[in-house]
GROMACS .gro file of C-alpha atoms in nm:
model
  414
    1MET     CA    1   2.769  -4.009   2.730
    2LYS     CA    2   2.567  -3.971   3.014
    3SER     CA    3   2.322  -3.673   3.003
    4ASN     CA    4   2.481  -3.420   3.226
    5PRO     CA    5   2.186  -3.248   3.473
    6PHE     CA    6   2.302  -2.927   3.479
    7LEU     CA    7   2.286  -2.860   3.116
    8LEU     CA    8   1.938  -2.994   3.114
    9LEU     CA    9   1.871  -2.817   3.371
   10CYS     CA   10   2.048  -2.513   3.199
   11PHE     CA   11   1.805  -2.603   2.895
   12LEU     CA   12   1.487  -2.626   3.070
   13LEU     CA   13   1.557  -2.225   3.212
   14LEU     CA   14   1.710  -2.111   2.853
   15LEU     CA   15   1.364  -2.298   2.676
   16PRO     CA   16   1.092  -2.047   2.784
   17LEU     CA   17   1.303  -1.700   2.788
   18ALA     CA   18   1.384  -1.761   2.386
   19SER     CA   19   0.964  -1.870   2.340
   20ALA     CA   20   0.917  -1.550   2.547
   21SER     CA   21   1.069  -1.298   2.361
   22ALA     CA   22   0.913  -1.364   2.066
   23GLN     CA   23   0.608  -1.348   2.088
   24ASP     CA   24   0.707  -0.957   2.304
   25PHE     CA   25   0.374  -0.795   2.128
   26LYS     CA   26   0.314  -0.492   2.371
   27TRP     CA   27  -0.065  -0.468   2.169
   28GLN     CA   28  -0.359  -0.639   2.013
   29ALA     CA   29  -0.631  -0.496   1.839
   30GLN     CA   30  -0.999  -0.741   1.765
   31LEU     CA   31  -1.151  -0.693   1.486
   32THR     CA   32  -1.487  -0.704   1.347
   33PRO     CA   33  -1.627  -1.083   1.223
   34VAL     CA   34  -1.598  -1.162   0.867
   35PRO     CA   35  -1.986  -1.217   0.682
   36GLN     CA   36  -1.859  -1.562   0.528
   37PRO     CA   37  -1.560  -1.738   0.349
   38GLY     CA   38  -1.303  -1.575   0.107
   39TYR     CA   39  -1.057  -1.311   0.098
   40TYR     CA   40  -1.070  -1.005   0.360
   41ARG     CA   41  -0.825  -0.568   0.359
   42VAL     CA   42  -0.817  -0.589   0.695
   43LEU     CA   43  -0.729  -0.146   0.711
   44LEU     CA   44  -0.407  -0.034   1.014
   45SER     CA   45  -0.602   0.210   1.215
   46PRO     CA   46  -0.336   0.520   1.287
   47GLN     CA   47  -0.324   0.437   1.563
   48ILE     CA   48  -0.210  -0.020   1.500
   49THR     CA   49   0.082   0.222   1.239
   50GLY     CA   50   0.224   0.458   1.530
   51HIS     CA   51   0.319   0.118   1.762
   52LEU     CA   52   0.487  -0.094   1.447
   53GLN     CA   53   0.804  -0.083   1.269
   54GLU     CA   54   0.822   0.157   0.999
   55SER     CA   55   0.838  -0.158   0.753
   56LEU     CA   56   0.519  -0.297   1.016
   57ALA     CA   57   0.794  -0.654   1.016
   58ASP     CA   58   0.615  -0.670   1.374
   59ILE     CA   59   0.286  -0.756   1.304
   60ARG     CA   60   0.067  -1.065   1.293
   61LEU     CA   61  -0.277  -1.196   1.270
   62VAL     CA   62  -0.356  -1.493   1.482
   63ASN     CA   63  -0.701  -1.652   1.512
   64ARG     CA   64  -0.875  -1.754   1.778
   65GLU     CA   65  -0.602  -2.045   1.891
   66LYS     CA   66  -0.325  -1.737   1.901
   67GLN     CA   67  -0.223  -1.948   1.566
   68ALA     CA   68  -0.052  -1.708   1.286
   69VAL     CA   69  -0.244  -1.642   0.978
   70PRO     CA   70  -0.025  -1.653   0.635
   71TYR     CA   71  -0.106  -1.292   0.513
   72LEU     CA   72  -0.014  -0.971   0.189
   73LEU     CA   73   0.047  -0.662   0.274
   74ARG     CA   74  -0.025  -0.439   0.047
   75VAL     CA   75   0.043  -0.055   0.109
   76GLU     CA   76  -0.213   0.301  -0.121
   77GLN     CA   77   0.011   0.457  -0.340
   78PRO     CA   78   0.020   0.820  -0.367
   79VAL     CA   79  -0.117   0.913  -0.710
   80GLN     CA   80  -0.211   0.482  -0.902
   81TYR     CA   81  -0.196   0.547  -1.299
   82GLN     CA   82  -0.460   0.280  -1.426
   83THR     CA   83  -0.492   0.115  -1.792
   84LEU     CA   84  -0.828   0.129  -1.899
   85PHE     CA   85  -0.965  -0.019  -2.317
   86LYS     CA   86  -1.224   0.149  -2.373
   87GLU     CA   87  -1.466   0.119  -2.643
   88TYR     CA   88  -1.652   0.290  -2.992
   89GLU     CA   89  -1.906   0.231  -3.035
   90ILE     CA   90  -1.946  -0.065  -3.350
   91LEU     CA   91  -2.313   0.057  -3.558
   92ARG     CA   92  -2.242  -0.276  -3.841
   93TYR     CA   93  -1.983  -0.528  -3.917
   94GLN     CA   94  -2.089  -0.704  -4.235
   95ARG     CA   95  -1.949  -0.935  -4.513
   96ARG     CA   96  -2.017  -0.713  -4.828
   97PRO     CA   97  -2.012  -0.846  -5.226
   98GLY     CA   98  -1.687  -0.943  -5.351
   99GLY     CA   99  -1.527  -1.088  -5.077
  100MET     CA  100  -1.496  -0.801  -4.837
  101SER     CA  101  -1.563  -0.718  -4.525
  102GLU     CA  102  -1.711  -0.310  -4.370
  103LEU     CA  103  -1.658  -0.275  -4.023
  104LEU     CA  104  -1.838   0.073  -3.946
  105ILE     CA  105  -1.739   0.231  -3.596
  106HIS     CA  106  -1.878   0.561  -3.444
  107ASN     CA  107  -1.728   0.837  -3.212
  108PRO     CA  108  -1.979   1.007  -3.171
  109GLU     CA  109  -1.772   1.291  -2.945
  110GLN     CA  110  -1.526   1.314  -3.274
  111ARG     CA  111  -1.305   1.269  -3.012
  112THR     CA  112  -0.925   1.366  -3.246
  113LEU     CA  113  -0.770   0.968  -3.196
  114ASN     CA  114  -0.457   0.803  -3.390
  115ASN     CA  115  -0.559   0.417  -3.354
  116ILE     CA  116  -0.754   0.157  -3.245
  117SER     CA  117  -0.758  -0.074  -3.092
  118LEU     CA  118  -0.959  -0.438  -3.208
  119LEU     CA  119  -1.030  -0.701  -2.972
  120ILE     CA  120  -0.985  -1.020  -3.184
  121GLY     CA  121  -0.994  -1.418  -3.141
  122ASN     CA  122  -0.799  -1.608  -3.248
  123ALA     CA  123  -0.646  -1.689  -3.656
  124GLU     CA  124  -0.446  -1.873  -3.818
  125THR     CA  125  -0.468  -1.626  -4.108
  126ARG     CA  126  -0.362  -1.266  -4.213
  127LYS     CA  127  -0.651  -1.001  -4.425
  128THR     CA  128  -0.512  -0.669  -4.567
  129VAL     CA  129  -0.743  -0.404  -4.464
  130SER     CA  130  -0.784  -0.069  -4.577
  131LEU     CA  131  -0.894   0.279  -4.316
  132SER     CA  132  -1.065   0.623  -4.438
  133GLY     CA  133  -1.321   0.810  -4.229
  134SER     CA  134  -1.640   1.044  -4.276
  135ASP     CA  135  -1.917   1.273  -4.075
  136ASN     CA  136  -2.233   1.190  -4.229
  137GLN     CA  137  -2.166   0.805  -4.371
  138GLN     CA  138  -2.179   0.931  -4.719
  139ASP     CA  139  -1.820   1.109  -4.801
  140TRP     CA  140  -1.652   0.869  -4.725
  141PHE     CA  141  -1.194   0.976  -4.691
  142VAL     CA  142  -0.921   0.792  -4.740
  143LEU     CA  143  -0.668   0.701  -4.382
  144LYS     CA  144  -0.518   0.434  -4.446
  145GLU     CA  145  -0.512   0.299  -4.828
  146GLN     CA  146  -0.395  -0.024  -4.721
  147ASP     CA  147  -0.217  -0.229  -4.386
  148VAL     CA  148  -0.190  -0.537  -4.274
  149LEU     CA  149  -0.311  -0.767  -3.961
  150TYR     CA  150  -0.122  -1.096  -3.901
  151ALA     CA  151  -0.052  -1.323  -3.678
  152ILE     CA  152  -0.425  -1.261  -3.471
  153GLU     CA  153  -0.265  -1.567  -3.176
  154ASN     CA  154  -0.262  -1.577  -2.859
  155THR     CA  155  -0.059  -1.852  -2.650
  156GLN     CA  156  -0.312  -1.758  -2.300
  157LYS     CA  157  -0.574  -1.609  -2.418
  158THR     CA  158  -0.842  -1.728  -2.674
  159THR     CA  159  -0.848  -1.329  -2.842
  160GLU     CA  160  -0.559  -1.095  -2.903
  161VAL     CA  161  -0.548  -0.731  -2.989
  162LYS     CA  162  -0.427  -0.553  -3.283
  163LEU     CA  163  -0.374  -0.141  -3.325
  164LEU     CA  164  -0.407  -0.021  -3.628
  165ASP     CA  165  -0.242   0.283  -3.659
  166PHE     CA  166  -0.326   0.585  -3.921
  167PRO     CA  167  -0.249   0.960  -3.969
  168LEU     CA  168  -0.435   1.207  -3.597
  169SER     CA  169  -0.786   1.316  -3.766
  170ASN     CA  170  -1.162   1.357  -3.546
  171TYR     CA  171  -1.459   1.187  -3.806
  172ARG     CA  172  -1.730   1.063  -3.663
  173TYR     CA  173  -1.778   0.762  -3.861
  174PHE     CA  174  -1.446   0.520  -3.962
  175ARG     CA  175  -1.481   0.277  -4.235
  176LEU     CA  176  -1.307  -0.085  -4.156
  177GLN     CA  177  -1.293  -0.275  -4.500
  178LEU     CA  178  -1.088  -0.557  -4.464
  179GLN     CA  179  -1.021  -0.864  -4.757
  180ASP     CA  180  -1.206  -1.175  -4.750
  181SER     CA  181  -1.204  -1.348  -5.083
  182ALA     CA  182  -0.988  -1.592  -4.967
  183SER     CA  183  -1.058  -1.684  -4.633
  184ALA     CA  184  -1.370  -1.583  -4.416
  185PRO     CA  185  -1.428  -1.339  -4.185
  186LEU     CA  186  -1.220  -1.201  -3.849
  187ASN     CA  187  -1.429  -1.234  -3.530
  188ILE     CA  188  -1.387  -0.834  -3.438
  189LEU     CA  189  -1.550  -0.877  -3.087
  190LYS     CA  190  -1.442  -0.527  -3.014
  191ALA     CA  191  -1.281  -0.159  -3.162
  192GLY     CA  192  -1.153   0.114  -2.947
  193TYR     CA  193  -0.878   0.264  -2.801
  194TYR     CA  194  -0.630   0.261  -2.392
  195ASP     CA  195  -0.694   0.496  -2.200
  196THR     CA  196  -0.465   0.680  -1.898
  197TYR     CA  197  -0.604   0.805  -1.604
  198SER     CA  198  -0.417   0.894  -1.210
  199GLU     CA  199  -0.582   0.775  -0.956
  200ALA     CA  200  -0.538   0.948  -0.594
  201GLY     CA  201  -0.462   0.680  -0.318
  202LYS     CA  202  -0.721   0.652  -0.066
  203TYR     CA  203  -0.570   0.774   0.267
  204THR     CA  204  -0.680   0.739   0.625
  205ARG     CA  205  -0.740   1.106   0.875
  206ILE     CA  206  -0.530   1.098   1.205
  207PRO     CA  207  -0.676   1.181   1.547
  208VAL     CA  208  -0.515   1.521   1.652
  209GLN     CA  209  -0.565   1.516   2.014
  210THR     CA  210  -0.438   1.921   2.064
  211LEU     CA  211  -0.435   2.184   1.833
  212SER     CA  212  -0.333   2.541   1.935
  213ARG     CA  213  -0.318   2.858   1.724
  214THR     CA  214  -0.032   3.124   1.838
  215ASP     CA  215  -0.045   3.422   1.612
  216SER     CA  216   0.291   3.714   1.682
  217ALA     CA  217   0.353   3.969   1.454
  218LYS     CA  218   0.413   3.849   1.151
  219THR     CA  219   0.435   3.460   1.186
  220THR     CA  220   0.153   3.164   1.270
  221LEU     CA  221   0.195   2.845   1.462
  222LEU     CA  222  -0.007   2.598   1.481
  223ARG     CA  223   0.141   2.299   1.710
  224LEU     CA  224  -0.055   1.919   1.723
  225ARG     CA  225  -0.004   1.742   1.940
  226PHE     CA  226  -0.178   1.382   1.883
  227GLY     CA  227  -0.105   1.177   2.245
  228GLN     CA  228   0.072   0.878   2.066
  229PRO     CA  229   0.263   0.745   1.795
  230VAL     CA  230   0.243   0.822   1.396
  231TYR     CA  231   0.323   0.869   1.120
  232PRO     CA  232   0.138   1.181   0.850
  233GLU     CA  233   0.192   1.118   0.533
  234GLN     CA  234  -0.039   1.405   0.423
  235LEU     CA  235  -0.081   1.736   0.536
  236VAL     CA  236  -0.438   1.882   0.452
  237PHE     CA  237  -0.538   2.365   0.501
  238HIS     CA  238  -0.879   2.434   0.436
  239ILE     CA  239  -0.861   2.835   0.398
  240SER     CA  240  -1.113   3.088   0.333
  241ALA     CA  241  -0.982   3.385   0.411
  242PRO     CA  242  -0.767   3.640   0.196
  243HIS     CA  243  -0.895   3.510  -0.152
  244LEU     CA  244  -0.550   3.526  -0.273
  245TYR     CA  245  -0.245   3.422  -0.064
  246HIS     CA  246   0.068   3.378  -0.074
  247ARG     CA  247   0.276   3.247   0.167
  248ALA     CA  248   0.609   3.084   0.301
  249GLY     CA  249   0.638   2.847   0.598
  250ARG     CA  250   0.771   2.556   0.702
  251VAL     CA  251   0.671   2.251   0.930
  252VAL     CA  252   0.831   2.065   1.195
  253LEU     CA  253   0.800   1.700   1.270
  254GLY     CA  254   0.921   1.652   1.661
  255LYS     CA  255   0.938   1.282   1.883
  256LYS     CA  256   1.021   1.302   2.229
  257GLU     CA  257   1.176   1.005   2.366
  258ALA     CA  258   1.317   0.897   2.647
  259SER     CA  259   1.713   0.850   2.612
  260ALA     CA  260   1.979   0.709   2.875
  261ARG     CA  261   1.979   0.747   3.288
  262VAL     CA  262   2.136   1.022   3.475
  263ARG     CA  263   2.018   1.036   3.770
  264LYS     CA  264   1.848   0.771   3.943
  265LYS     CA  265   1.417   0.817   3.880
  266ARG     CA  266   1.443   1.135   3.631
  267ARG     CA  267   1.557   1.117   3.252
  268ARG     CA  268   1.668   1.310   2.978
  269GLN     CA  269   1.391   1.354   2.708
  270GLN     CA  270   1.629   1.377   2.350
  271ILE     CA  271   1.383   1.613   2.005
  272GLU     CA  272   1.459   1.472   1.679
  273GLN     CA  273   1.290   1.710   1.456
  274THR     CA  274   1.232   1.751   1.132
  275THR     CA  275   1.188   2.013   0.925
  276VAL     CA  276   0.966   2.046   0.561
  277PRO     CA  277   0.979   2.308   0.400
  278LEU     CA  278   0.587   2.483   0.288
  279LEU     CA  279   0.433   2.701   0.074
  280LEU     CA  280   0.034   2.843   0.093
  281SER     CA  281  -0.041   2.956  -0.221
  282SER     CA  282  -0.417   2.980  -0.360
  283ASN     CA  283  -0.288   2.837  -0.679
  284THR     CA  284  -0.232   2.557  -0.642
  285PRO     CA  285  -0.384   2.290  -0.382
  286ALA     CA  286  -0.314   2.318  -0.035
  287THR     CA  287  -0.180   2.056   0.032
  288LEU     CA  288   0.198   1.942   0.121
  289HIS     CA  289   0.385   1.591   0.176
  290LEU     CA  290   0.571   1.458   0.476
  291PRO     CA  291   0.850   1.199   0.470
  292ARG     CA  292   0.683   0.886   0.664
  293GLN     CA  293   0.808   0.909   0.982
  294ARG     CA  294   0.669   0.784   1.387
  295VAL     CA  295   0.625   1.154   1.532
  296GLU     CA  296   0.423   1.254   1.832
  297GLU     CA  297   0.364   1.621   1.742
  298LEU     CA  298   0.425   1.843   1.477
  299VAL     CA  299   0.411   2.237   1.471
  300VAL     CA  300   0.338   2.425   1.181
  301GLN     CA  301   0.498   2.800   1.068
  302ILE     CA  302   0.295   3.038   0.815
  303ASP     CA  303   0.500   3.382   0.789
  304ASN     CA  304   0.297   3.623   0.748
  305GLY     CA  305   0.466   3.953   0.687
  306ASP     CA  306   0.315   4.172   0.616
  307SER     CA  307  -0.029   3.976   0.584
  308PRO     CA  308  -0.301   3.970   0.870
  309PRO     CA  309  -0.250   3.624   0.962
  310LEU     CA  310  -0.527   3.299   0.741
  311ARG     CA  311  -0.835   3.171   0.911
  312ILE     CA  312  -0.716   2.859   0.850
  313ASP     CA  313  -1.087   2.679   0.913
  314SER     CA  314  -0.924   2.299   0.967
  315LEU     CA  315  -0.579   2.139   0.921
  316GLN     CA  316  -0.595   1.772   0.845
  317VAL     CA  317  -0.360   1.511   0.918
  318LEU     CA  318  -0.324   1.194   0.712
  319GLN     CA  319  -0.148   0.884   0.597
  320LEU     CA  320  -0.210   0.662   0.323
  321ASN     CA  321  -0.437   0.339   0.411
  322ARG     CA  322  -0.191  -0.001   0.487
  323TYR     CA  323  -0.406  -0.315   0.459
  324LEU     CA  324  -0.292  -0.742   0.544
  325VAL     CA  325  -0.473  -0.871   0.320
  326ALA     CA  326  -0.560  -1.266   0.429
  327GLU     CA  327  -0.816  -1.563   0.344
  328MET     CA  328  -1.069  -1.535   0.667
  329ALA     CA  329  -1.352  -1.703   0.780
  330PRO     CA  330  -1.737  -1.650   0.962
  331ASP     CA  331  -1.653  -1.880   1.221
  332GLN     CA  332  -1.315  -1.727   1.339
  333GLN     CA  333  -1.251  -1.452   1.588
  334TYR     CA  334  -0.935  -1.232   1.408
  335SER     CA  335  -0.713  -1.031   1.581
  336LEU     CA  336  -0.411  -0.839   1.564
  337LEU     CA  337  -0.037  -0.873   1.750
  338PHE     CA  338   0.220  -0.615   1.744
  339GLY     CA  339   0.482  -0.401   1.858
  340SER     CA  340   0.814  -0.573   1.953
  341GLU     CA  341   1.054  -0.371   1.785
  342LYS     CA  342   1.297  -0.668   1.762
  343LEU     CA  343   1.085  -0.918   1.446
  344ASP     CA  344   1.131  -0.990   1.178
  345ALA     CA  345   0.862  -0.993   0.903
  346PRO     CA  346   0.678  -1.307   0.882
  347ASP     CA  347   0.834  -1.512   0.502
  348TYR     CA  348   0.442  -1.596   0.412
  349ASP     CA  349   0.369  -1.820   0.034
  350LEU     CA  350   0.113  -1.607   0.011
  351MET     CA  351   0.338  -1.363  -0.145
  352TYR     CA  352   0.399  -1.598  -0.442
  353PHE     CA  353   0.035  -1.561  -0.533
  354GLN     CA  354   0.018  -1.194  -0.544
  355ASP     CA  355  -0.098  -1.111  -0.869
  356SER     CA  356  -0.408  -1.392  -0.828
  357ILE     CA  357  -0.579  -1.229  -0.517
  358PRO     CA  358  -0.850  -0.904  -0.669
  359ARG     CA  359  -0.704  -0.617  -0.533
  360GLU     CA  360  -1.046  -0.534  -0.433
  361LEU     CA  361  -1.160  -0.653  -0.178
  362PRO     CA  362  -1.427  -0.646   0.185
  363LEU     CA  363  -1.292  -0.463   0.440
  364VAL     CA  364  -1.239  -0.569   0.766
  365HIS     CA  365  -1.169  -0.254   1.037
  366VAL     CA  366  -1.041  -0.300   1.411
  367GLN     CA  367  -1.281  -0.360   1.687
  368SER     CA  368  -1.124  -0.238   2.068
  369LEU     CA  369  -0.747  -0.197   2.102
  370GLN     CA  370  -0.592  -0.295   2.414
  371ARG     CA  371  -0.225  -0.272   2.533
  372LEU     CA  372  -0.114  -0.566   2.646
  373LYS     CA  373  -0.024  -0.671   3.021
  374THR     CA  374   0.405  -0.622   3.066
  375ASP     CA  375   0.431  -1.005   3.241
  376ILE     CA  376   0.456  -1.127   2.869
  377LYS     CA  377   0.773  -0.922   2.818
  378VAL     CA  378   0.918  -1.230   3.069
  379GLY     CA  379   1.303  -1.088   2.836
  380LYS     CA  380   1.325  -0.773   2.947
  381THR     CA  381   1.148  -0.752   3.364
  382LYS     CA  382   1.450  -0.762   3.647
  383GLY     CA  383   1.338  -1.107   3.698
  384SER     CA  384   1.431  -1.223   3.363
  385LYS     CA  385   1.778  -1.087   3.399
  386ILE     CA  386   1.907  -1.276   3.743
  387LEU     CA  387   1.746  -1.632   3.535
  388ILE     CA  388   1.952  -1.658   3.251
  389TRP     CA  389   2.231  -1.478   3.476
  390VAL     CA  390   2.151  -1.823   3.697
  391ALA     CA  391   2.117  -1.995   3.403
  392ILE     CA  392   2.492  -1.914   3.213
  393ALA     CA  393   2.661  -1.963   3.573
  394VAL     CA  394   2.439  -2.283   3.542
  395LEU     CA  395   2.529  -2.376   3.165
  396ALA     CA  396   2.958  -2.247   3.344
  397ALA     CA  397   2.978  -2.531   3.631
  398GLY     CA  398   2.793  -2.778   3.398
  399LEU     CA  399   3.077  -2.737   3.110
  400GLY     CA  400   3.337  -2.710   3.399
  401LEU     CA  401   3.249  -3.067   3.623
  402MET     CA  402   3.226  -3.170   3.276
  403SER     CA  403   3.601  -3.121   3.157
  404ILE     CA  404   3.669  -3.180   3.457
  405LYS     CA  405   3.541  -3.540   3.435
  406LEU     CA  406   3.704  -3.619   3.109
  407LEU     CA  407   4.023  -3.574   3.221
  408ARG     CA  408   4.006  -3.785   3.498
  409GLU     CA  409   3.971  -4.052   3.244
  410MET     CA  410   4.135  -3.930   3.017
  411GLU     CA  411   4.445  -4.062   3.270
  412LYS     CA  412   4.269  -4.390   3.403
  413LYS     CA  413   4.334  -4.524   3.053
  414LYS     CA  414   4.722  -4.358   3.039
   0.00000   0.00000   0.00000
């Protein structure tokens, strides 16, 4: 069957529209050049994240030729827990007469502990061990009369960690004796313990365009306007007086959105608000965590009761750091394209190799930010809508002519 010119014309009309809608970005940000090849973290500033979807799906990292560069999205956690291996000092590890090895461990701070972790080179053997403690290396007291170290083998590494438990104690010295009468000594590399600690996530301060304060008889009202959409996640109050205070209140997060046009050249503004309880006390840090949502302003209301208003030296608005992790080269100029309400998150192979990329990487910052021209949004302009309707009409006409042609050919064959 010969190709229909109407269908070909319709396809040519719709093709640029589909391409235009796929590249419907509203903003572009240039990045600082990188000094050498490797992986970097691109810090997403509040000015960027405020124009993104909540999921951050509508952002792309591109090079000078506007080719997409694969990236990983990493988000700081408010509190991060890490476990570290902390070593004890090994004063000596030597072979004694009678087929016995002796490991002497120093606990100078006399930490209270009930286990010691030993980092041992892989060995297909088992050892009988005993443990004792002392404060002067002269008088020794038994802690564990007998235990067995066995299956010292790690299929992934050349070393294995073995945990030796014993009753809670705080001796200055610990002596581990290993029976070596049937084999050579073990290769004990380190002795220590695992310590878990918490670390606060990293935040970036959100610029406040205007901050106004009103103190009435029993209420303090703070109104913060940002001048653009933002995602505030933490408020930090710096209060200098009085010395003792206990105040309840609330934070109202507001967002203005233009709704349907009810009259020509006039729009009705609808206010979306979320209220978060607030408690400021001199006994606790003056910090409030907020639900993550896009807002343009927020209002802090503090109930003073009969007490004088608080002296608030400053009020910081923060958001958790978010990064794009990507491999970058110094001979390229990179930029971010973002701000598309309908764009889905990309699917890159890099997501399967997250554990292979270090957590700590050099930072890349935004150099300049600009709004793209409106003529890029071809799929949303009035002219584009007309073109779509024309293409639909052409398509309908083409289908109609094809139907008539097929009917006539069927009649001729009868």
